[in-house]
Structure formats: C-alpha cells, structure tokens
mmCIF file of C-alpha atoms in Angstrom:
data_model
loop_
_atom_site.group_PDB
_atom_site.id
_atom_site.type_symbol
_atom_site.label_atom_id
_atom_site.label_comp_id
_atom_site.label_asym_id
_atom_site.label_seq_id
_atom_site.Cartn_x
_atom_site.Cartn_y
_atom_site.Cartn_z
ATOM 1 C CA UNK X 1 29.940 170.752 115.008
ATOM 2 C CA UNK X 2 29.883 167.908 112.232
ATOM 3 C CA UNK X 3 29.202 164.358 113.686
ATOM 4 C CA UNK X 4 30.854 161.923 115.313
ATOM 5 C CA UNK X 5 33.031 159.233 113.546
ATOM 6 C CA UNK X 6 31.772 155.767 114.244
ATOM 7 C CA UNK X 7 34.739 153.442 114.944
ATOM 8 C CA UNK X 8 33.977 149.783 115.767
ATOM 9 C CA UNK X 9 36.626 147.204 116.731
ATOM 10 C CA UNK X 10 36.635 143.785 118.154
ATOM 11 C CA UNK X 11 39.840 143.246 120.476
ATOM 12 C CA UNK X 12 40.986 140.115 118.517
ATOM 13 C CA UNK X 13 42.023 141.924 115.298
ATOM 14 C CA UNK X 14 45.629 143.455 114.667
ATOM 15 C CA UNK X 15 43.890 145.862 112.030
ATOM 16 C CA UNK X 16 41.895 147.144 114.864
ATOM 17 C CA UNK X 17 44.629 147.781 116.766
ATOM 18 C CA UNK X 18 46.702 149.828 114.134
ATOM 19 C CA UNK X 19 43.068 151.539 113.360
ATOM 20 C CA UNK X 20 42.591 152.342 117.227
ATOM 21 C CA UNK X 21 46.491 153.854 117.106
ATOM 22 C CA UNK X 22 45.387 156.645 114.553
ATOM 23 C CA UNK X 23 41.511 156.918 114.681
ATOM 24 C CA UNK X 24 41.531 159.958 116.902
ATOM 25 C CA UNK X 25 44.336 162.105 115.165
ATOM 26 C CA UNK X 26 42.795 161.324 111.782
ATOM 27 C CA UNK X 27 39.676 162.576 112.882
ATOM 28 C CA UNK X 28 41.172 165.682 114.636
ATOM 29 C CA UNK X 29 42.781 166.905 111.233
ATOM 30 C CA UNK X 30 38.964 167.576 110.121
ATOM 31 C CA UNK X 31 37.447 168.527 113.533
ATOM 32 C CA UNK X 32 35.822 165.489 114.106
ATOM 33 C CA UNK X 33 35.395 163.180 117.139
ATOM 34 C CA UNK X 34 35.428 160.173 117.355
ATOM 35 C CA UNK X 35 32.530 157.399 118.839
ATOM 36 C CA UNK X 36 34.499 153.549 119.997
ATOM 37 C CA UNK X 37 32.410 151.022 119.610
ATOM 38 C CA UNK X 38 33.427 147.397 120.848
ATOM 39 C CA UNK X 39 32.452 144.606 119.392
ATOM 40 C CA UNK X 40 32.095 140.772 118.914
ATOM 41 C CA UNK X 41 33.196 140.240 115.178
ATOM 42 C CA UNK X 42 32.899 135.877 116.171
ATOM 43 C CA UNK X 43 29.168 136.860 117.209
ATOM 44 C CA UNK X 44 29.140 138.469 113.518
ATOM 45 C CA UNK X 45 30.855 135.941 111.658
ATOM 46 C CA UNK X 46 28.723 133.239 113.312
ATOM 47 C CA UNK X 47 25.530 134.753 112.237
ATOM 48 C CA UNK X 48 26.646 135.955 108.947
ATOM 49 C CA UNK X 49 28.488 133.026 107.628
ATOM 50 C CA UNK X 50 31.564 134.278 107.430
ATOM 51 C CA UNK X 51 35.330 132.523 108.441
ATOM 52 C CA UNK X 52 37.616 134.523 110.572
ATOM 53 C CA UNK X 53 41.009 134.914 109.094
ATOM 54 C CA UNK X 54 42.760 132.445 111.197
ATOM 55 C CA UNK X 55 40.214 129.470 109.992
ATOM 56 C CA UNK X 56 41.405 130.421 106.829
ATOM 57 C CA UNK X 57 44.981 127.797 106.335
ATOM 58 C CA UNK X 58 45.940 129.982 103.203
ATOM 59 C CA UNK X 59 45.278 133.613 104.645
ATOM 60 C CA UNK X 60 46.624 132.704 108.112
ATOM 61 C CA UNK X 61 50.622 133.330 107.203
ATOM 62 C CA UNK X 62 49.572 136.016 104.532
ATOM 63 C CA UNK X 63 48.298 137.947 107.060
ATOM 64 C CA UNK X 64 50.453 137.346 110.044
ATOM 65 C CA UNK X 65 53.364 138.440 107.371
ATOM 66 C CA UNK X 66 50.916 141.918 106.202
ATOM 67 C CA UNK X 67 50.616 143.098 109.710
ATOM 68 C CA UNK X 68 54.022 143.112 110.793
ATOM 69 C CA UNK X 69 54.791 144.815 107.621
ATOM 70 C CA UNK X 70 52.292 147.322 108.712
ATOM 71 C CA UNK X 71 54.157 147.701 111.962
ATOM 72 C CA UNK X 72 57.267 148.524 109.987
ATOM 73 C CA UNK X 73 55.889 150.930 107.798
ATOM 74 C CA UNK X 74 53.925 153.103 110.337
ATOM 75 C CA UNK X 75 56.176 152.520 113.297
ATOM 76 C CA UNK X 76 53.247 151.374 115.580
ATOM 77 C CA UNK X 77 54.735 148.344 117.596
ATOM 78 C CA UNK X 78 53.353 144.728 117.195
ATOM 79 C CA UNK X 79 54.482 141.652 118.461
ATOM 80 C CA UNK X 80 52.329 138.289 117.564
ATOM 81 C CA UNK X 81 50.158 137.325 120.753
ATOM 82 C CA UNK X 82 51.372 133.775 121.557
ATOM 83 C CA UNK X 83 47.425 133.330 122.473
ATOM 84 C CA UNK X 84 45.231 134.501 119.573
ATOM 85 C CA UNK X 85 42.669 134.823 118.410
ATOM 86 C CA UNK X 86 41.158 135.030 122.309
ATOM 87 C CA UNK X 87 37.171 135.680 123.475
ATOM 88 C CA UNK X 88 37.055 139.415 123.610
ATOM 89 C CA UNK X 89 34.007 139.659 125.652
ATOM 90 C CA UNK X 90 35.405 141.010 128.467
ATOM 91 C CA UNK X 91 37.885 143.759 127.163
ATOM 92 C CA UNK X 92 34.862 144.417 125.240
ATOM 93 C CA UNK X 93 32.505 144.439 128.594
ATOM 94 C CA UNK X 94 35.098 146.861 131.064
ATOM 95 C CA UNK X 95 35.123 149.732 127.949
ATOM 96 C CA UNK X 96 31.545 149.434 128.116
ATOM 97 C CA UNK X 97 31.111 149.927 131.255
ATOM 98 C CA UNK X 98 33.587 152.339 131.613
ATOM 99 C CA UNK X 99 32.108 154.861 128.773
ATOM 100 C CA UNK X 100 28.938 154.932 130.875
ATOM 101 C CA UNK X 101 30.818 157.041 133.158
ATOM 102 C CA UNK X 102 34.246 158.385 131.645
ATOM 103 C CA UNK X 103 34.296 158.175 127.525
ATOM 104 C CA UNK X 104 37.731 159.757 127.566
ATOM 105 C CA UNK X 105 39.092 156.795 129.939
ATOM 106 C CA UNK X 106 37.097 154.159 128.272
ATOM 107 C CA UNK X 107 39.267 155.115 124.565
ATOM 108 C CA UNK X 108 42.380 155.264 127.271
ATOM 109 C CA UNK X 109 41.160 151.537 128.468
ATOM 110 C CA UNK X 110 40.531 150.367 125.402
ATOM 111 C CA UNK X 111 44.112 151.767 123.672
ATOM 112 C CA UNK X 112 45.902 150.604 126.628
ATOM 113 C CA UNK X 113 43.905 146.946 126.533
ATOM 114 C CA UNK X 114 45.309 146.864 122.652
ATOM 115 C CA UNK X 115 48.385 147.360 123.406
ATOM 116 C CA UNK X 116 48.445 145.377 126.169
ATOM 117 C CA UNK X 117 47.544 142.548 123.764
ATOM 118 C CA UNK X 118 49.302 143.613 120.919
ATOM 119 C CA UNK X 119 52.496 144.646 122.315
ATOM 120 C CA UNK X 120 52.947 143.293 125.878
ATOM 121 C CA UNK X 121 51.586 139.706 124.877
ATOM 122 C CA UNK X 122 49.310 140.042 127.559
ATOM 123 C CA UNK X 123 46.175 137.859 127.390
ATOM 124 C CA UNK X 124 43.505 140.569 127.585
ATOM 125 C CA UNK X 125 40.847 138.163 127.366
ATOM 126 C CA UNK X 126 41.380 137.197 131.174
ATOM 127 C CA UNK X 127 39.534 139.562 133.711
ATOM 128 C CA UNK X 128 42.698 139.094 135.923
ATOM 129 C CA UNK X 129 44.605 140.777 132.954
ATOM 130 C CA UNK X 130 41.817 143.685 132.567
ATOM 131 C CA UNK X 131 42.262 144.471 136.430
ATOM 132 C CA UNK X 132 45.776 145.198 135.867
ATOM 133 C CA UNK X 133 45.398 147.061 132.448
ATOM 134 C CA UNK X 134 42.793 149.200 133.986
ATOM 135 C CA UNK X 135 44.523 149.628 137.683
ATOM 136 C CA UNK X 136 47.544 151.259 135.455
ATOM 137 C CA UNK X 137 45.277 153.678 133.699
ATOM 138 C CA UNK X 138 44.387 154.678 137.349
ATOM 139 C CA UNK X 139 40.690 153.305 136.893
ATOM 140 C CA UNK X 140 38.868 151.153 139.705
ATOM 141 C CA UNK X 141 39.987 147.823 139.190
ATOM 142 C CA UNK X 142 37.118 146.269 141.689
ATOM 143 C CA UNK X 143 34.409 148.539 139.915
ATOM 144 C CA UNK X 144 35.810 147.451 136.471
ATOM 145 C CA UNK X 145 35.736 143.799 137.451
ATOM 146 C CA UNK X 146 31.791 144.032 139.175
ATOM 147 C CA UNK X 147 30.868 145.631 136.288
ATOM 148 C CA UNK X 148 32.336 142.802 133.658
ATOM 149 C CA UNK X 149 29.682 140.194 135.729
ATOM 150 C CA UNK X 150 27.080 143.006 135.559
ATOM 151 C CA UNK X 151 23.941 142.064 133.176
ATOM 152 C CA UNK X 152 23.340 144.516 132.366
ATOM 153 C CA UNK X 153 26.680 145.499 130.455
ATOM 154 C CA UNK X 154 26.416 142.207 129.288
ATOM 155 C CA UNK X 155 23.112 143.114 128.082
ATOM 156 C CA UNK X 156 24.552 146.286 126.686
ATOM 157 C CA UNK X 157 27.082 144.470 124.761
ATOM 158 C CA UNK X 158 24.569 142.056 123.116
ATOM 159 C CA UNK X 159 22.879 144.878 121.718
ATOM 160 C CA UNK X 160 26.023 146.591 120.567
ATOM 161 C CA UNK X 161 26.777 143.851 118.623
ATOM 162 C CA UNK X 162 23.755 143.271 117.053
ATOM 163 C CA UNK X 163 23.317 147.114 116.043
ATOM 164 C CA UNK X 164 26.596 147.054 114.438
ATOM 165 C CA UNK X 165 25.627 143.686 112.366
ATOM 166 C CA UNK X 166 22.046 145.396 111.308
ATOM 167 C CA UNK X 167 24.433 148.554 110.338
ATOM 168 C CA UNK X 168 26.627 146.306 108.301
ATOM 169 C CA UNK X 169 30.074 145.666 110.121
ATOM 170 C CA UNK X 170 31.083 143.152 108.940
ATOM 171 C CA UNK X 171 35.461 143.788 110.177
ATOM 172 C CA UNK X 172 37.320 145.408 111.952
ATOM 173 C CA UNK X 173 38.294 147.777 112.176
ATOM 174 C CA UNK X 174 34.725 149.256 110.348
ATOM 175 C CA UNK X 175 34.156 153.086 110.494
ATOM 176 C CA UNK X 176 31.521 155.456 109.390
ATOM 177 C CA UNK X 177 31.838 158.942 108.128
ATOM 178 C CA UNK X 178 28.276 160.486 107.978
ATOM 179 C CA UNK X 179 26.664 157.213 107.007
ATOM 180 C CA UNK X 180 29.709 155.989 104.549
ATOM 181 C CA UNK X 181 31.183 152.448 105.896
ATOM 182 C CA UNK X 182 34.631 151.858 105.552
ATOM 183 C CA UNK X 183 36.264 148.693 106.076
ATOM 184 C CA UNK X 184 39.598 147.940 106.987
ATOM 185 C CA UNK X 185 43.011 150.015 107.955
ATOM 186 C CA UNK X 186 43.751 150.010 104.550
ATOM 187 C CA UNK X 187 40.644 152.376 103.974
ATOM 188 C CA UNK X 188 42.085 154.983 106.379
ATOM 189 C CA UNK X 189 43.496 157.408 103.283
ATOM 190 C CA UNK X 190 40.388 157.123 101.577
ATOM 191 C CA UNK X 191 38.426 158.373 105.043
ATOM 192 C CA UNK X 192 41.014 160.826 105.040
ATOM 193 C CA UNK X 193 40.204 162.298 101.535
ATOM 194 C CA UNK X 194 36.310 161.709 102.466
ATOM 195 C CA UNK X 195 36.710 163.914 105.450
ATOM 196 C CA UNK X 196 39.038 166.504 103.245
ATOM 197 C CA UNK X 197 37.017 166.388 100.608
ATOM 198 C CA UNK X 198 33.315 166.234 101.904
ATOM 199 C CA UNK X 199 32.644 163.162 99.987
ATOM 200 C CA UNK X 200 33.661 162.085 96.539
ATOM 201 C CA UNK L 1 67.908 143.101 85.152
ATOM 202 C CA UNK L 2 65.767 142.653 88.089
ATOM 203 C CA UNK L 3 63.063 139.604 88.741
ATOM 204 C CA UNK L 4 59.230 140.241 87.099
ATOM 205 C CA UNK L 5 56.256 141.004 89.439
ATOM 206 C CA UNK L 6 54.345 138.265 89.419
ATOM 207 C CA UNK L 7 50.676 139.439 88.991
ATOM 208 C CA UNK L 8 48.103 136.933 89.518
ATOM 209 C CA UNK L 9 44.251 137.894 88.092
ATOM 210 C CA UNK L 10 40.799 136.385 87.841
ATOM 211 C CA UNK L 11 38.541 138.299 85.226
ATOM 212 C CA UNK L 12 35.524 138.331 87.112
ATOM 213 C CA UNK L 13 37.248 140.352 90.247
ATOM 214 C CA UNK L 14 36.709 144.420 90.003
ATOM 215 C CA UNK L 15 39.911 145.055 92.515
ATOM 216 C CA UNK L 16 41.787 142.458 89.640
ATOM 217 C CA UNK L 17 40.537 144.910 87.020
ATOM 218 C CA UNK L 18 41.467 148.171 89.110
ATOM 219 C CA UNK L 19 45.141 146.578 89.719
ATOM 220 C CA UNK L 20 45.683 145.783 85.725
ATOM 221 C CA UNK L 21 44.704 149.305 84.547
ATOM 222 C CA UNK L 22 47.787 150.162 87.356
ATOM 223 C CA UNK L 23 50.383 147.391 87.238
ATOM 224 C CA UNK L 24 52.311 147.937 84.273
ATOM 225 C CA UNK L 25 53.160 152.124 85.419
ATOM 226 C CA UNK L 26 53.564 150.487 88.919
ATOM 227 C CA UNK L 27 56.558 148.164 87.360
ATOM 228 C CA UNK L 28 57.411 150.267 84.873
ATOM 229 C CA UNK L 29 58.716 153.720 87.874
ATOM 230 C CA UNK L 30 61.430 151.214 89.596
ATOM 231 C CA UNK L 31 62.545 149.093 86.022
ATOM 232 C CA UNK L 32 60.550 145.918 86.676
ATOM 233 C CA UNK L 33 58.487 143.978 84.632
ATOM 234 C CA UNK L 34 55.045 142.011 84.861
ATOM 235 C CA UNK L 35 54.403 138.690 84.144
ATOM 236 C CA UNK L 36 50.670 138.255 84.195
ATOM 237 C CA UNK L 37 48.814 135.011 85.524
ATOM 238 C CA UNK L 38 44.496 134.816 84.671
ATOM 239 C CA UNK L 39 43.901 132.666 87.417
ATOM 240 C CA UNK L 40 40.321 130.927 88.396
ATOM 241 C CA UNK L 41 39.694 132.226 92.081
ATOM 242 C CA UNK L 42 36.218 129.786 92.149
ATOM 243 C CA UNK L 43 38.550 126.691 92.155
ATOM 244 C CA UNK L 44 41.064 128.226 94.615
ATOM 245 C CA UNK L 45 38.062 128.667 97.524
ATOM 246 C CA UNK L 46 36.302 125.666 96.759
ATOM 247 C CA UNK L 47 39.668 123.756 97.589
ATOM 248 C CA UNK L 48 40.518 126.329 100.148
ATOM 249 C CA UNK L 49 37.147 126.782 101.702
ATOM 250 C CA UNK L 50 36.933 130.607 101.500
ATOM 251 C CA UNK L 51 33.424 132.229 100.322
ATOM 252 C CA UNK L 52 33.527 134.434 97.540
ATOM 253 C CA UNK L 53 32.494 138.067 97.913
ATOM 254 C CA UNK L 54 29.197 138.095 96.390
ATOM 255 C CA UNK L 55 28.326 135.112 98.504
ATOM 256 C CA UNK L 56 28.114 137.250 101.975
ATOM 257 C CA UNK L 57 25.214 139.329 101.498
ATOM 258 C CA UNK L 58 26.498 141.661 104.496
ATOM 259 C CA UNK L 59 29.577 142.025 102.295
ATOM 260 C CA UNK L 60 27.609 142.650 98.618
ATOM 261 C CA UNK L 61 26.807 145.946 99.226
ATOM 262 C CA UNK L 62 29.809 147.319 100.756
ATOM 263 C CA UNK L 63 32.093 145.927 98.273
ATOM 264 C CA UNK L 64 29.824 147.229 95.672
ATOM 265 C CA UNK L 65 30.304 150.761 97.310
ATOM 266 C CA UNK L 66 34.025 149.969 97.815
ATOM 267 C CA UNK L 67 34.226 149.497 93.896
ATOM 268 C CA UNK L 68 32.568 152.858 92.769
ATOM 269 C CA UNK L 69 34.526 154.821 95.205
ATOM 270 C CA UNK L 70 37.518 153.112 93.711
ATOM 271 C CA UNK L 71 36.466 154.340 90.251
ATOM 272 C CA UNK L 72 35.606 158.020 91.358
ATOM 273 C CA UNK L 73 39.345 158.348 93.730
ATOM 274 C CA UNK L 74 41.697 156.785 90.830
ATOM 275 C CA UNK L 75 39.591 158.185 87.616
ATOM 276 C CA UNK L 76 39.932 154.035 86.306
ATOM 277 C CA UNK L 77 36.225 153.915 84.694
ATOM 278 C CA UNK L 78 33.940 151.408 86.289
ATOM 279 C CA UNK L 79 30.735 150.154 85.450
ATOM 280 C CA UNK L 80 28.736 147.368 87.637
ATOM 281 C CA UNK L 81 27.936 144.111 84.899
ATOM 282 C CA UNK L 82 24.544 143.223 85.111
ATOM 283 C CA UNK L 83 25.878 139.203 84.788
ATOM 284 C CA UNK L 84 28.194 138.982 87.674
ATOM 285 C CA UNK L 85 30.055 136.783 88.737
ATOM 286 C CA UNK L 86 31.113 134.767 86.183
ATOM 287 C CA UNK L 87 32.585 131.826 85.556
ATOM 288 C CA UNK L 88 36.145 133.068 83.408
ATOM 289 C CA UNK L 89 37.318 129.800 81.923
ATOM 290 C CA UNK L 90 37.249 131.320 78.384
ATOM 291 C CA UNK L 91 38.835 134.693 78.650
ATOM 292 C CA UNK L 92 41.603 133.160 81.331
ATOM 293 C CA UNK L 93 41.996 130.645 78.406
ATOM 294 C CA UNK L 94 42.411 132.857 75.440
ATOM 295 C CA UNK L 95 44.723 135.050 77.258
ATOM 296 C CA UNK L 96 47.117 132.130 77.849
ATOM 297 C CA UNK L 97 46.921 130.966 74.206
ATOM 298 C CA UNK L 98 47.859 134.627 73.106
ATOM 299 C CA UNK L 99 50.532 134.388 75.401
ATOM 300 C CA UNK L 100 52.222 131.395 74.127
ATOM 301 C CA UNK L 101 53.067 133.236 70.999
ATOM 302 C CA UNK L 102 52.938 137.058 72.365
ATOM 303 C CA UNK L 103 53.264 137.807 75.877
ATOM 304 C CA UNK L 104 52.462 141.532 75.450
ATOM 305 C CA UNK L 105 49.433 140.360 73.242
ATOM 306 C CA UNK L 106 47.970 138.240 75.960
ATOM 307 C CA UNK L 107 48.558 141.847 78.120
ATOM 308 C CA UNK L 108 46.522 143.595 76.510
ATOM 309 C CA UNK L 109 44.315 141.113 75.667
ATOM 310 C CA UNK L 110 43.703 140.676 79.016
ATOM 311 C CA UNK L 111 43.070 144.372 79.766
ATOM 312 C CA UNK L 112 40.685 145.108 76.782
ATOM 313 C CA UNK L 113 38.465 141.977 78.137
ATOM 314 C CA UNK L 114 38.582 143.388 81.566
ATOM 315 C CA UNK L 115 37.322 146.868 80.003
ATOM 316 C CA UNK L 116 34.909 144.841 77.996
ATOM 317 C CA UNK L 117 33.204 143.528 81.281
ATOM 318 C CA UNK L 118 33.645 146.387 83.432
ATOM 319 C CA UNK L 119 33.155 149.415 81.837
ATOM 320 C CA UNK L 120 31.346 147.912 78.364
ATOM 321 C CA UNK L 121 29.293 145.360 80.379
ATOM 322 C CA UNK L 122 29.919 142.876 78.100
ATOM 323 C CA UNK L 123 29.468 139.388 79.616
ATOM 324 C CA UNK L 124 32.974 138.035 78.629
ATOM 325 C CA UNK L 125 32.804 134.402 80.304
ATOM 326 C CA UNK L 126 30.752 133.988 76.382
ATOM 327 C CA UNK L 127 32.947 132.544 73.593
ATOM 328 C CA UNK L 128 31.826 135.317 71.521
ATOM 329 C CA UNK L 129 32.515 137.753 73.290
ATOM 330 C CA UNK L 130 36.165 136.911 73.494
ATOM 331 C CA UNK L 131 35.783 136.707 70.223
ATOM 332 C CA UNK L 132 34.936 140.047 69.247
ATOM 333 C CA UNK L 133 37.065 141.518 72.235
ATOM 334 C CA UNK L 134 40.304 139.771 70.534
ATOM 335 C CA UNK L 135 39.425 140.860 66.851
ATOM 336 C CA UNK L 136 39.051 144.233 68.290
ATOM 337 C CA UNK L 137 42.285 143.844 69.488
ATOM 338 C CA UNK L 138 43.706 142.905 65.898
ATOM 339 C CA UNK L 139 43.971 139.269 66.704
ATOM 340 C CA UNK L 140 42.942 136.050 65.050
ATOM 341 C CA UNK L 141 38.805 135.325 66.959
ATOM 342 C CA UNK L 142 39.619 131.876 65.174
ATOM 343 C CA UNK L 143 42.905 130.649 65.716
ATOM 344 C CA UNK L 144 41.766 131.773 69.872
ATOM 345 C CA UNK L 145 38.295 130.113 69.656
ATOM 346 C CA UNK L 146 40.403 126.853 68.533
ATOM 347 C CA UNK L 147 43.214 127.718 71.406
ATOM 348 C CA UNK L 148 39.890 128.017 73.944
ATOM 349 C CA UNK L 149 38.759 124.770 73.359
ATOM 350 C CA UNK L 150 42.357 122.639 72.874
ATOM 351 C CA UNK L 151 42.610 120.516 76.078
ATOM 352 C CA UNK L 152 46.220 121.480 76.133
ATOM 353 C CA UNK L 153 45.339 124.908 77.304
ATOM 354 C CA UNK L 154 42.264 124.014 79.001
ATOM 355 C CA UNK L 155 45.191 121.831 81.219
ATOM 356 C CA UNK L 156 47.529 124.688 81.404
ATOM 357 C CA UNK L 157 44.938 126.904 82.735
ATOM 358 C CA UNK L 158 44.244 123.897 85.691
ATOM 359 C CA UNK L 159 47.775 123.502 86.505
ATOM 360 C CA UNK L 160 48.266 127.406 86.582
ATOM 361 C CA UNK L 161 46.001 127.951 89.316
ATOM 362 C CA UNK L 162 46.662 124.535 91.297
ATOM 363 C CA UNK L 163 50.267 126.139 91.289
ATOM 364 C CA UNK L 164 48.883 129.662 91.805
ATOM 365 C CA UNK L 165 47.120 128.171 95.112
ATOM 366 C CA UNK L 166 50.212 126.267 95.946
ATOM 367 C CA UNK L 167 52.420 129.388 96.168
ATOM 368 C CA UNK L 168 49.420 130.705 98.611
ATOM 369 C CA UNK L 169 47.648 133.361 96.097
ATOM 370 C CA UNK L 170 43.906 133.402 97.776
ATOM 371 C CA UNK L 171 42.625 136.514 95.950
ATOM 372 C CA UNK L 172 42.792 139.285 93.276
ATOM 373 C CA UNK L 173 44.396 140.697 92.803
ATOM 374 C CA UNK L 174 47.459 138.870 94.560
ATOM 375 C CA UNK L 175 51.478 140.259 93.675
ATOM 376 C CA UNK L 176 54.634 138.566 94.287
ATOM 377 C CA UNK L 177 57.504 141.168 94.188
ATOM 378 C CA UNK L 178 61.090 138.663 94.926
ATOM 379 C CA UNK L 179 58.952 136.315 96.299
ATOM 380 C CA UNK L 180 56.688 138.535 99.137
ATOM 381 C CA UNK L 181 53.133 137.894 98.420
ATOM 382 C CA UNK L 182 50.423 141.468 98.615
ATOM 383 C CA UNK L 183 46.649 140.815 98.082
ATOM 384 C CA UNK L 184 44.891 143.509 96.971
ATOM 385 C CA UNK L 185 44.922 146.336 94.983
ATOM 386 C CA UNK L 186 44.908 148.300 98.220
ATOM 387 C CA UNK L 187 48.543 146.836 98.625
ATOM 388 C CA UNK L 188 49.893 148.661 95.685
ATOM 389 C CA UNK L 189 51.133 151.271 97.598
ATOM 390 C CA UNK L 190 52.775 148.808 99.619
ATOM 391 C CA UNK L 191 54.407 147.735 96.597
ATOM 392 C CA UNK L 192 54.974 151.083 95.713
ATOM 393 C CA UNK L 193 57.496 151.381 98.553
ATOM 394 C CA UNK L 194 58.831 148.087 98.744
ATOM 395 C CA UNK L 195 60.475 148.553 95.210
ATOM 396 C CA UNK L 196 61.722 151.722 96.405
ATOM 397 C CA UNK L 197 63.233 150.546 99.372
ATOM 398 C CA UNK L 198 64.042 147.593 97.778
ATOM 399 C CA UNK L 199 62.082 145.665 100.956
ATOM 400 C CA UNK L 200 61.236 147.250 104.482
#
C-alpha cells in the first residue's frame, strides 16, 4: 500500500475548493488515498509575510475572472461568495473534530462545507451555518457545535497549522506526493504524471 | 487576420523564460501572432505592493523545485543562475531598441538572452553581456550599447511597464489573448483552448 496523499486546504480559497472536488479521484487512478488537512493560510501569511490575494488591488479581479473560468472549463459549479474572504476557523475546527471519529464523514463535511460556501453562498464561517451543513450530512449537529468550543480541537488546530507552515504550505490548495509539495490546482496534471510516472 | 497575443516578460522570471521558449508554436497552431513586451516586474510590485518570489523564503525553495520540474516535464533546458534576481533594465532595453527597427530581431533577441541567463548562466542584467548575446545573434553590440543608454528608450521602457501595470499585468509571464488577461505559464493551456474555442 503506497502512502497517503497529503492535501491541505484553508476554507477561504476557491482553488481549494476545485482541488477538494478532484483530490480523491485523482488519487484513486494510482491507488492512493488521500489525508485532508485543514488549515489557517491567514495564520500562515501572517507569520510568513505574505499578502492574501484579495489585499492584492491588481490580482483581486484577475483572479475572481481565473476561477470562474476554471468553473467553466471543468464543470465544477462556483458562484462568488458575497462574504469573502471569511475566518475559517471553525469549518476548519468541526472537520477536525469530526476525523477524530469518522475520516470518511469529516472529507463528506468538509466537501459539503465547500460547497456550501462556494456554491450555496452560504457563510460557512458562522457555527450556525456549520450546524446546518453538518445536520444535512446526517452528523450530530450539537456534538459538532461542543466540539468547535472544545480546546482541545482548538488546540489541535493550532498545531495543524503550524506543522503545515514548518512543512512548507505556503497555499492552498498544497499537496504532497511522497515528500514532493505541490502548490496550486494548476499543479494537479503534474501530480498526476508524478503519481503515473513514479517521479520525474 | 486575427488580433496579436500580447505577451508581457521580465528577463529575470524562469516561468517568463519557460513561456517564450512556448509562445510563438502556441500562436503559431490557431494563426495568431505575438507581440512581445520586456517588462520590469520590480517596478510593478513596488507600486503595487506585491513581494517578489525570492523575497518569501517559505516560497524560495518550492519555486526553485517548481522550476526544475518544469525543465524535466517540457524538455525546455533550465539551469539555476548563480546571480539571481536581477535587475533587467539593459536586456529589456536592448530588446526594445532591436525592435524599433526589427520586431522579429528583438524576438529572438529576447530569447537568446533568456537562454543566456538560464541555461548559460550568464548574468545578462551586465552591458556586456548583452553585448556579446546580441553579436552572437548577428547584430550590431554597438549601435545596442548606444540604444541602451539613449534616454529615449530608457523612457520607452518606463512608460511600457507603467502601461503594462495599468492594463493589470502583475506577473510573468502575463498574456492578453482579445483582451482576457492569463498569468502564468501554467495558463498556457488555458490559452491553448481559448483560441480553440475562440473563448469559453
């Protein structure tokens, strides 16, 4: 059994999303699973110096233009959240949680959150809003919401973050294949010849 | 007769080096031409406040990676400069003094000085460098050493890239195709389709 594919997102970025829509079947064509990993990319930015795209006048409309092309192109719906960026902390928090129990229907959670976001316009960064995404996966809504205030997922998150960072994510979405990083959507057909081709 | 790509360029940018080796076939499969544009992406994040790559250490090394993996997937040789960044002035000057007398010239002008610094590691932000790259070339080091230096082009360079950044080019490479702007070389498939499809 070769490893795990390493997939990290933060729950503010449309690339994420699209990446999150065809992680798993791109890592089925080689056999491979695949590991989520939520994070905090304004915790990252903040203590790498970076700007996120949307402080960024020029790149602001570039990009809002690039991802609905995206849409187009691979069919995967997208409609501009009228709140956005948002504070991902507790999408992030409630897949947490959840994977310590169910990984299977913390990836559900976590797809459903995007599109919930991404799609629906819903404003995922409210716990109210993570009740209801969750409650229609058929998860616990009241567990879900206890364990958002819970320490130590918060805890759990922290560290998340900070392991990705000392990795080296630096976007999202970020993967790695067997220790190669690989930034962006746009890297997805080069993973897909890494995985095909066992390197190159 | 359909509208040239507009292909904007700054020397010391590896993806801007990847995407000249490509543009010209990439015009060339749906009838289009290339109008090339050395631009100074330094000025364009001062003004804009963007951080160069080289400037995030978290970034460095991946982008490093991203480069040689580049090389190895498209066969386009690539060699790491041991002086890099640097400041391009001179060879985004020569290749617009070329240009006012032969456009296709300045083209490949523009693509042996690229070679020059990525795959000959030859630090072309020197005078004499450009010099010897353009001789090479069959063209007068002299007459360009004088064109360099002549405040006329040393203006025409300026106002290039103030109207570069005013049409919202924030990178390199960066393609207009009828007037929609793609950043990256990782676009050019993109590209590829949109002149197919004739949009999407």
């Amino acid at each position: 059994m070769s490893a795990a594919i390493d997939f990290y997102f933060e729950f503010s970025s449309p690339y994420g999303y699209f990446a999150a829509e065809r992680v798993e079947a791109l890592a089925e064509r080689h056999g491979r699973t695949v590991d989520w990993h939520p994070v905090l990319l304004g915790v990252i930015f903040k203590s790498t110096g970076m700007a996120p795209l949307t402080q960024v006048p020029i790149k602001k409309d570039y990009v809002r233009r690039d991802w609905e092309r995206i849409s187009r192109l691979t069919g995967i719906p997208f409609k501009m959240p009228s709140v956005f960026p948002i504070a991902s902390q507790n999408p992030a928090r409630a897949v947490l949680f959840v994977a310590r129990s169910d990984e299977a229907a913390a990836k559900q959670l976590a797809l459903a959150l995007y599109r919930a976001y991404f799609v629906d316009n819903k404003n995922i960064g409210e716990v109210d809003v993570v009740r209801e995404v969750a409650a229609a996966q058929g998860l616990d809504a009241d567990a879900i919401t206890e364990g958002m205030a819970d320490p130590a997922v918060k805890d759990q998150l922290k560290h998340e973050v900070g392991a990705a960072e000392a990795r080296g994510v630096f976007g999202s979405p970020f993967v790695f294949v067997d220790g190669e990083p690989f930034w962006g959507f746009d890297r997805f057909d080069m993973v897909d010849d890494w995985l095909k081709r066992g390197g190159f």
